[in-house]
Short mmCIF file of C-alpha atoms and ligand atoms in Angstrom, two decimals:
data_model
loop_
_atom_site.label_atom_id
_atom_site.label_comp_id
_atom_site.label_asym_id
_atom_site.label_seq_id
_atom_site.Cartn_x
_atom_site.Cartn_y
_atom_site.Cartn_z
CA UNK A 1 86.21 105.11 70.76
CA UNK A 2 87.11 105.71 74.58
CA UNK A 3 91.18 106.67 75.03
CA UNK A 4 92.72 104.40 76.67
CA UNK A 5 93.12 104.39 80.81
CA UNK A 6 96.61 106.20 81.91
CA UNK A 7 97.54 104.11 85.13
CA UNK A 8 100.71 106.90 86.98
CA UNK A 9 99.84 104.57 90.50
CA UNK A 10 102.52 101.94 90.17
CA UNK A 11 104.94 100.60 87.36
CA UNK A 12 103.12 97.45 88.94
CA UNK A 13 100.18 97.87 87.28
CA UNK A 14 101.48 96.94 83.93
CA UNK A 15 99.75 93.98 82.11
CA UNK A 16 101.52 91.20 80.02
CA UNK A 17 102.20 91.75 75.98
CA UNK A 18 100.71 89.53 74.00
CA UNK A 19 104.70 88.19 73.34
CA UNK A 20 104.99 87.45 76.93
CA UNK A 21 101.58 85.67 76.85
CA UNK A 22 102.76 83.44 74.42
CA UNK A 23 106.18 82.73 75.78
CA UNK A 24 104.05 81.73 79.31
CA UNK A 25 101.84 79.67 77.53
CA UNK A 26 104.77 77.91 75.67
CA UNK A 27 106.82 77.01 78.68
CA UNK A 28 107.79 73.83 79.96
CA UNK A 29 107.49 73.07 83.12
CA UNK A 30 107.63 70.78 86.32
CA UNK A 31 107.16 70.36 89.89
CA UNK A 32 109.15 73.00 91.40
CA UNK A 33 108.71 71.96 95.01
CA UNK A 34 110.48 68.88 93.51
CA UNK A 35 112.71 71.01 91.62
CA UNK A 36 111.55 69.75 88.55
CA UNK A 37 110.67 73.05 86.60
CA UNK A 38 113.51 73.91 83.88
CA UNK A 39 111.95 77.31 83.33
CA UNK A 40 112.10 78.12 87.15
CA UNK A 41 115.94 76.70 86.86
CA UNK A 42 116.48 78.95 83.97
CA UNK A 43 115.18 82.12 85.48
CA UNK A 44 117.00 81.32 88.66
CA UNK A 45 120.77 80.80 86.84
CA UNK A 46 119.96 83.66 84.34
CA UNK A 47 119.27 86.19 87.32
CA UNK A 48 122.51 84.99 89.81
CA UNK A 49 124.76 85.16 86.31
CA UNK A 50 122.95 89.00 85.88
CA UNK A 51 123.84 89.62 89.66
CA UNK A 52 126.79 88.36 90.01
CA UNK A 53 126.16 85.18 92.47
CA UNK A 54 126.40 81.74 92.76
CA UNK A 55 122.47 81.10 93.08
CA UNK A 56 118.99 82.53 92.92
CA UNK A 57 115.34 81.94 94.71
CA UNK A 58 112.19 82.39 92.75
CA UNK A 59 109.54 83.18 95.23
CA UNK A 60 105.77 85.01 94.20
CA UNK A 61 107.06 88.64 95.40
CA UNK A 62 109.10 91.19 96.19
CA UNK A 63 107.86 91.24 100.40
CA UNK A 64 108.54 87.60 100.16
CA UNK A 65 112.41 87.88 98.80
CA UNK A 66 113.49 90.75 100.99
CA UNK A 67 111.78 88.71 104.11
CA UNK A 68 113.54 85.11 103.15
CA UNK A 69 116.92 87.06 102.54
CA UNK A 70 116.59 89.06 105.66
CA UNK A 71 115.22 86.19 108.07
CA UNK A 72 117.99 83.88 106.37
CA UNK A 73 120.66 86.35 107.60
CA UNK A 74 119.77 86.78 111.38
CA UNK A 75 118.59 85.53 114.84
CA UNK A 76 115.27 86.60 116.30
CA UNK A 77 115.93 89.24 118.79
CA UNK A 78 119.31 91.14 115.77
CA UNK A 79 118.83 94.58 115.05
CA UNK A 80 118.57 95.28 111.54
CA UNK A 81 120.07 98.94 110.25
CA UNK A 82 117.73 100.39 107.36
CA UNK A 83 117.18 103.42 105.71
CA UNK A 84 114.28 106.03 106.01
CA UNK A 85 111.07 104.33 104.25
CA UNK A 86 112.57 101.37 103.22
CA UNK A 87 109.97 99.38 102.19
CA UNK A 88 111.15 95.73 103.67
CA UNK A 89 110.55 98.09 107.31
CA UNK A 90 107.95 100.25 106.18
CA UNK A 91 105.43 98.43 104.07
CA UNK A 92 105.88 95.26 104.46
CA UNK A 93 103.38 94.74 107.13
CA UNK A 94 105.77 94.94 110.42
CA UNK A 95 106.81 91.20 108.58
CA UNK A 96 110.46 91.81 109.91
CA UNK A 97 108.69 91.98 113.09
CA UNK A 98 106.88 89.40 113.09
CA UNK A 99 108.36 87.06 111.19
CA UNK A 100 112.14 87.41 111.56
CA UNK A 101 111.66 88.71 114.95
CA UNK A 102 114.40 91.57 114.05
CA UNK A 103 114.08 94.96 115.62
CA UNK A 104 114.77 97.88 113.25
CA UNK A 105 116.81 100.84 113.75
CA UNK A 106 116.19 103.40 110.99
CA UNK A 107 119.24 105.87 109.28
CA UNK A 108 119.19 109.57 109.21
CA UNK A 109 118.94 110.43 105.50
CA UNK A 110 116.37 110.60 102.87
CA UNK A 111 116.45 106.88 102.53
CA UNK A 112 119.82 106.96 101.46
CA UNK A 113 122.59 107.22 104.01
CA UNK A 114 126.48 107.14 105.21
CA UNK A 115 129.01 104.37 105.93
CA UNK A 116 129.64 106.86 109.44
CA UNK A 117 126.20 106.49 110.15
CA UNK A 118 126.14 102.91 109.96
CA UNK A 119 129.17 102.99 112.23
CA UNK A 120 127.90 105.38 114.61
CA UNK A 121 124.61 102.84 114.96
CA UNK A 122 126.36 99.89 114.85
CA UNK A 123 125.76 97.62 118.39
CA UNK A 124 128.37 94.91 119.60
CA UNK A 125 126.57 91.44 120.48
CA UNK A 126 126.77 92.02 124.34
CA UNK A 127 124.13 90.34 126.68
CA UNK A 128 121.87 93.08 127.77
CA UNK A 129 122.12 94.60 123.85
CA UNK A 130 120.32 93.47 120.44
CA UNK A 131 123.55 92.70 118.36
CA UNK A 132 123.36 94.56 114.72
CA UNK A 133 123.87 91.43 112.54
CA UNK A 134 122.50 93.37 108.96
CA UNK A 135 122.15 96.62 106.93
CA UNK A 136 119.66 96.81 104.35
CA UNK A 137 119.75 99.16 101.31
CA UNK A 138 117.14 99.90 98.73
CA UNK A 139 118.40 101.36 95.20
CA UNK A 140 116.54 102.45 94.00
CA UNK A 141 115.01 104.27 97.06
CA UNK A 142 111.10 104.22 96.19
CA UNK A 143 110.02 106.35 99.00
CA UNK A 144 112.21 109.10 98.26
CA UNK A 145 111.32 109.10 94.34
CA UNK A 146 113.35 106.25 92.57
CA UNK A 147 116.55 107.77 93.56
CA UNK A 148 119.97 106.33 93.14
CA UNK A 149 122.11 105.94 95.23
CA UNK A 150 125.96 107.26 94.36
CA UNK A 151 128.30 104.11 93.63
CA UNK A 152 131.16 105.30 96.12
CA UNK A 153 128.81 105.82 98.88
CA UNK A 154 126.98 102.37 98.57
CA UNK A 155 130.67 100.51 98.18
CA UNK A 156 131.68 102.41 101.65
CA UNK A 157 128.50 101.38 103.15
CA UNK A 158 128.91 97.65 101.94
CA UNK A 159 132.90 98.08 102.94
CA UNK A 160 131.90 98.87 107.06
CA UNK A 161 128.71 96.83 107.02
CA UNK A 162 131.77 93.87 106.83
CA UNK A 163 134.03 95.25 108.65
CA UNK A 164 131.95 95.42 111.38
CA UNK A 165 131.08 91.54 110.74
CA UNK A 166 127.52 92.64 109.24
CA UNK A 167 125.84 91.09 106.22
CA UNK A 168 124.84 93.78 103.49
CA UNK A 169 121.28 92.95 102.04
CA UNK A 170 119.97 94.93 98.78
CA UNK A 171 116.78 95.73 98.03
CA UNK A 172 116.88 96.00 94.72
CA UNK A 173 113.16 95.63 93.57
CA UNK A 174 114.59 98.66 91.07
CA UNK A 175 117.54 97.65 90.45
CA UNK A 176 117.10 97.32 86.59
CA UNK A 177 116.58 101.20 86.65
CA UNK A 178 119.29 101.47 88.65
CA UNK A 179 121.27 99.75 86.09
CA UNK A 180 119.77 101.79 83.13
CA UNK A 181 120.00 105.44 85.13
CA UNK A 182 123.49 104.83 86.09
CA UNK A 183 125.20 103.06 83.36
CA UNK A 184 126.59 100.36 85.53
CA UNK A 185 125.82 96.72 85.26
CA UNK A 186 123.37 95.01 87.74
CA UNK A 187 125.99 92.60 88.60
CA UNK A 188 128.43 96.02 89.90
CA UNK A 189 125.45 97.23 91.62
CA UNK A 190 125.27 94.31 93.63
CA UNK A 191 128.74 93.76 94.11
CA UNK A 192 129.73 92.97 98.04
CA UNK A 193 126.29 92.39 98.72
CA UNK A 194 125.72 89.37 100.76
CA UNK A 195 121.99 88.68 99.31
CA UNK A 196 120.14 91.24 96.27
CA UNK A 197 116.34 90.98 96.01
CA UNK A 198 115.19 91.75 92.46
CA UNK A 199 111.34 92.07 90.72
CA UNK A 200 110.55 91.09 87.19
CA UNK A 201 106.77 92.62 88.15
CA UNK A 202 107.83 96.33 88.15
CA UNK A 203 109.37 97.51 85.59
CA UNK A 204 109.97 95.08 83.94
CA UNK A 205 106.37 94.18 83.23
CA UNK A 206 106.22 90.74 83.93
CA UNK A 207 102.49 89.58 86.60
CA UNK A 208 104.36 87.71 89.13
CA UNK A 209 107.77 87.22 90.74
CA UNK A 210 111.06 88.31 92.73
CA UNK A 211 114.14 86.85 93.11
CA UNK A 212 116.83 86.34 96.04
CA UNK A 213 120.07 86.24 94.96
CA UNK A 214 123.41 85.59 97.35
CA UNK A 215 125.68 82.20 97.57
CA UNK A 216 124.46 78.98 97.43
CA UNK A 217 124.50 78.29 101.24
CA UNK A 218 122.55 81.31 102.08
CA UNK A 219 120.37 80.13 98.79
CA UNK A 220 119.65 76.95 100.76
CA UNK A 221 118.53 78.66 103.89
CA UNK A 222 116.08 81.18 101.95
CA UNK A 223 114.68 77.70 100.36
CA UNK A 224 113.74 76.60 103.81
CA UNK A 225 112.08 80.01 104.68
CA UNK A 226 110.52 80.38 101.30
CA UNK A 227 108.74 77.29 102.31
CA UNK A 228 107.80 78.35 105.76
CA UNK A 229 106.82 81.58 104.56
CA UNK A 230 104.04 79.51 102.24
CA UNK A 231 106.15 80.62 99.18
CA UNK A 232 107.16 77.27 97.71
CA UNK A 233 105.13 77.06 93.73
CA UNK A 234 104.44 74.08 91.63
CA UNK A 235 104.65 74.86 87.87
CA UNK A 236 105.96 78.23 88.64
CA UNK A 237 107.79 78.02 84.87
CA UNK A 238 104.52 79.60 83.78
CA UNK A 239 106.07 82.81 86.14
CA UNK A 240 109.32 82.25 85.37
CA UNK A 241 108.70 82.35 81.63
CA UNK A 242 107.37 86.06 81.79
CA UNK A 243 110.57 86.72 83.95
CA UNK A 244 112.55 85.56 81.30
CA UNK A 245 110.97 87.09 78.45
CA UNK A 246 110.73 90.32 80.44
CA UNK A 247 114.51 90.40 81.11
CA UNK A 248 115.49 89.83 77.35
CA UNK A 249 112.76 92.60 75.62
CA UNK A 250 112.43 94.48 78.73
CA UNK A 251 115.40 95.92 80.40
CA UNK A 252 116.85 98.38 77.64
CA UNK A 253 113.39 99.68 77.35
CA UNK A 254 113.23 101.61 80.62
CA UNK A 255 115.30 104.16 79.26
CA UNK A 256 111.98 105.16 77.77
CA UNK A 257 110.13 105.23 81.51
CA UNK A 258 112.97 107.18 82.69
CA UNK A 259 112.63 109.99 79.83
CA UNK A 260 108.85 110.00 80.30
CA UNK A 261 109.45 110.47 84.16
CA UNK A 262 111.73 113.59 83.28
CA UNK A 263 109.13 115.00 80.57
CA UNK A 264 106.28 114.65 83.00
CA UNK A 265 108.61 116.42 85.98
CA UNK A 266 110.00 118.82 83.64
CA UNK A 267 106.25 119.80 82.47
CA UNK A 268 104.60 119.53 85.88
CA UNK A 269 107.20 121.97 87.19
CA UNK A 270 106.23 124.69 85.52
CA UNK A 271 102.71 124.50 86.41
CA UNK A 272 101.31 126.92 89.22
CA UNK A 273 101.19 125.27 92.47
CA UNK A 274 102.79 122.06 91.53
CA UNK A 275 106.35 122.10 93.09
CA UNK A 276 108.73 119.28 91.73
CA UNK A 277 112.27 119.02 92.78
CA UNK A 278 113.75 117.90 89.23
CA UNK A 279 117.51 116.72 90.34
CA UNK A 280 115.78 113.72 92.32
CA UNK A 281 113.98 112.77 89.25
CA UNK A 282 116.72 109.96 88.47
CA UNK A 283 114.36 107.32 87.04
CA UNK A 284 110.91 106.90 86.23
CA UNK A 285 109.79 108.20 89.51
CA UNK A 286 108.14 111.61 90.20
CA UNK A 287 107.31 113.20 93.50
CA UNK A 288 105.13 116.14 93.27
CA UNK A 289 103.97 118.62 96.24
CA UNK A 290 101.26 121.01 96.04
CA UNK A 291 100.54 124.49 97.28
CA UNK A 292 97.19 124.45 98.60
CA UNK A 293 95.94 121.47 96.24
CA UNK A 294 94.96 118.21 98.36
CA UNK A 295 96.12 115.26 96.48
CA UNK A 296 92.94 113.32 96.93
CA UNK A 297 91.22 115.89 95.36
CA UNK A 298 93.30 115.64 92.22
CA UNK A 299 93.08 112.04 92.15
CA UNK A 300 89.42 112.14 91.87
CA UNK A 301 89.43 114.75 89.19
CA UNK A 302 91.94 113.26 87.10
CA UNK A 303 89.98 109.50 88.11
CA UNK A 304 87.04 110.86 86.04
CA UNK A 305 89.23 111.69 83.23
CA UNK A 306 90.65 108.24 82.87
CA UNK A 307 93.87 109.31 84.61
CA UNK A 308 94.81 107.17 87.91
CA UNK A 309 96.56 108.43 90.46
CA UNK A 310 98.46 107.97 93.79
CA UNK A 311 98.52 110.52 96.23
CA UNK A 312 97.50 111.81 100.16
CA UNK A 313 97.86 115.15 101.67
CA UNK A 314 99.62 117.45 99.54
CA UNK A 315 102.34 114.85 97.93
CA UNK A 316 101.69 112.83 94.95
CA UNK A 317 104.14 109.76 93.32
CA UNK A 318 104.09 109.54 89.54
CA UNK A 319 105.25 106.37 88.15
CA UNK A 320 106.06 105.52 84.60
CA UNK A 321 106.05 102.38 82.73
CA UNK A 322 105.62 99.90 79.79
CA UNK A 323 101.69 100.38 79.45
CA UNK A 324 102.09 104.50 79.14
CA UNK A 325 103.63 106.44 76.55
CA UNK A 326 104.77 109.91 76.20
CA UNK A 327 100.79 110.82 75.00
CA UNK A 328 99.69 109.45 77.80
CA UNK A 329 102.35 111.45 79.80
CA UNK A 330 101.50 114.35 78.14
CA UNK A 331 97.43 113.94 78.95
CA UNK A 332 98.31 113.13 82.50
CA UNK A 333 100.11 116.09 83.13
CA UNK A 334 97.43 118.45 81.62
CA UNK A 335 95.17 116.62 83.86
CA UNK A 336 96.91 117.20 87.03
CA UNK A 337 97.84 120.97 86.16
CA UNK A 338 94.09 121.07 85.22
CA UNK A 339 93.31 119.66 88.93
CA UNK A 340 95.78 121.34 90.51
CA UNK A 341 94.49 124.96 88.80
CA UNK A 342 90.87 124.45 90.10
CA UNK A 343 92.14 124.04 93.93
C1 PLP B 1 111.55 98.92 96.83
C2 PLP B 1 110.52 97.84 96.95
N1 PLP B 1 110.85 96.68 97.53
C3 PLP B 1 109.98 95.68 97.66
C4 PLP B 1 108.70 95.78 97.17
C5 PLP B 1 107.73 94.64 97.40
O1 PLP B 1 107.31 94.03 96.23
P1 PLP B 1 105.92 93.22 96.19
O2 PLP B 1 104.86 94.23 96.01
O3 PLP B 1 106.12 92.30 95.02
O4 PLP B 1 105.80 92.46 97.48
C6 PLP B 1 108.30 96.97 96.53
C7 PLP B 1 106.92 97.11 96.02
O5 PLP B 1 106.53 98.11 95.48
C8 PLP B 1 109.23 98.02 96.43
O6 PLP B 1 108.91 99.19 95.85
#
């Protein structure tokens, strides 16, 4: 018998359980264009009651929610404040760009950053000047390893981001590892926000989906943009079911990614030139940096070992979820070390 693949690329890799299979192919469903589906309904009312607002969007992905949520928030030709490497400015395709017609102006931090800095960057809607009508926040922080961000910080953030007459989006593709990292509740996590993006295809192991979450007014506008954007499903219940299922059996579970993350760091630190800073390991995200190893190199070693990998240059990004266990975890590592030994 062949061991089973190890997939460390994404914690979107995951495939559905056989349970999940079962609860999509049991759903009822509807129309959803014609709001018709009660399993899209459900979803949507189950994830605003877990965050803390009056509504919620289904839409196919996480791009797609932080997009709506950001075009439904400003004018083409606002600045938007964001963090280092935030993905909705990073890698989602230039869509704020293009699609929202926002310019970007990026934080000093590691992704993470100050209420002063947001202050400092903040522009007044003058004539010759693009006004700054939203900050965005990601928490976790992907780019800079699945980090949290520190509750008093984020509430001063939110706290001048209003002040200033600014609406406070949240990226929070992660935020059910926030939730499980930090101890605090999804719905305090997203408190002040003015919209909160969440993904039931990470972690959480479900194929398809993201939500938008913020009042029902701004709700309605993301509707409108979810449909320009091409985003508007018919019998999405057969998504929404796996969403569901995935936020009753999955959530507690990611303790488990989070203490495979730390064994993999904690074991990969110790091997020769592997260097892994193990206070940013917060949940199931590991950053590695190599000596003199080149990460593609190590990727195609540990590729013909059944191991799959994500790296480029001399960084690689670990990621643990549902589909690996602490075996696998413990094969992977030997793998890279192995790899990282022969450079
Ligand atoms: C922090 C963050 N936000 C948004 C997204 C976008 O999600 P999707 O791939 O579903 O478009 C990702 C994807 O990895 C992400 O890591």
């Amino acid at each position: 018998m062949t061991a089973p693949e190890i997939d460390l690329r994404s914690d979107t890799v995951t495939r559905p359980t056989a349970a999940m299979r079962r609860a999509i192919a049991e759903a009822p469903v509807g129309d959803d264009v014609f709001g018709d589906d009660p399993t899209v309904r459900a979803l949507e009312e189950r994830v605003a009651d877990l965050l803390g607002k009056e509504a919620a969007l289904l839409v196919p992905s996480g791009t797609m929610a932080n997009q709506i949520a950001l075009r439904a928030q400003l004018r083409p030709g606002d600045e938007v404040l964001i963090g280092k490497d935030a993905h909705c400015w990073r890698f989602e395709s230039g869509a704020l760009a293009a699609l929202a017609g926002a310019q970007s102006q990026t934080l000093p931090g590691d992704g993470r950053f100050e209420a002063t800095a947001v202050r400092a960057a903040f522009k007044p809607d003058e004539p010759y000047i693009a006004p700054t009508t939203v900050v965005a926040v990601e928490n976790t922080h992907n780019a800079a390893g699945g980090v949290l961000w520190d509750v008093v910080a984020l509430a001063e953030v939110v706290a001048v981001t209003h002040e200033l007459g600014m609406a406070a989006h949240l990226d929070g593709a992660r935020l059910w590892n926030a939730a499980i990292a930090s101890g605090r509740s999804e719905k305090e996590l997203s408190a002040g926000f003015d919209t909160v993006c969440v993904c039931l295809s990470k972690g959480l192991g479900a194929p398809v989906g993201s939500l938008v979450a913020s009042t029902r007014e701004v709700i309605r506008r993301c509707h409108r943009f979810r449909k320009m954007y091409g985003g508007g499903m018919r019998q999405a219940g057969l998504l929404a079911a796996g969403g569901l299922h995935a936020l009753e059996h999955h959530r507690a579970r990611l303790a488990d990614d989070h203490d495979n993350a730390r064994y993999l760091a904690e074991t990969l630190a110790t091997a020769p030139g592997i260097r892994c800073d193990l206070a940013r390991v917060h949940t199931n995200i590991v950053m590695l940096e190599f000596e003199r190893a080149d990460a593609g190199a190590v990727v195609a070693h540990a590729t013909g070992r059944g191991v799959k990998l994500l790296g480029s240059g001399k960084r690689m990004r670990l990621v643990t979820h549902l589909d690996v266990d602490r075996a696998g975890c413990t094969r992977a590592a030997e793998v890279i070390a192995e790899a990282v030994a022969k450079a």
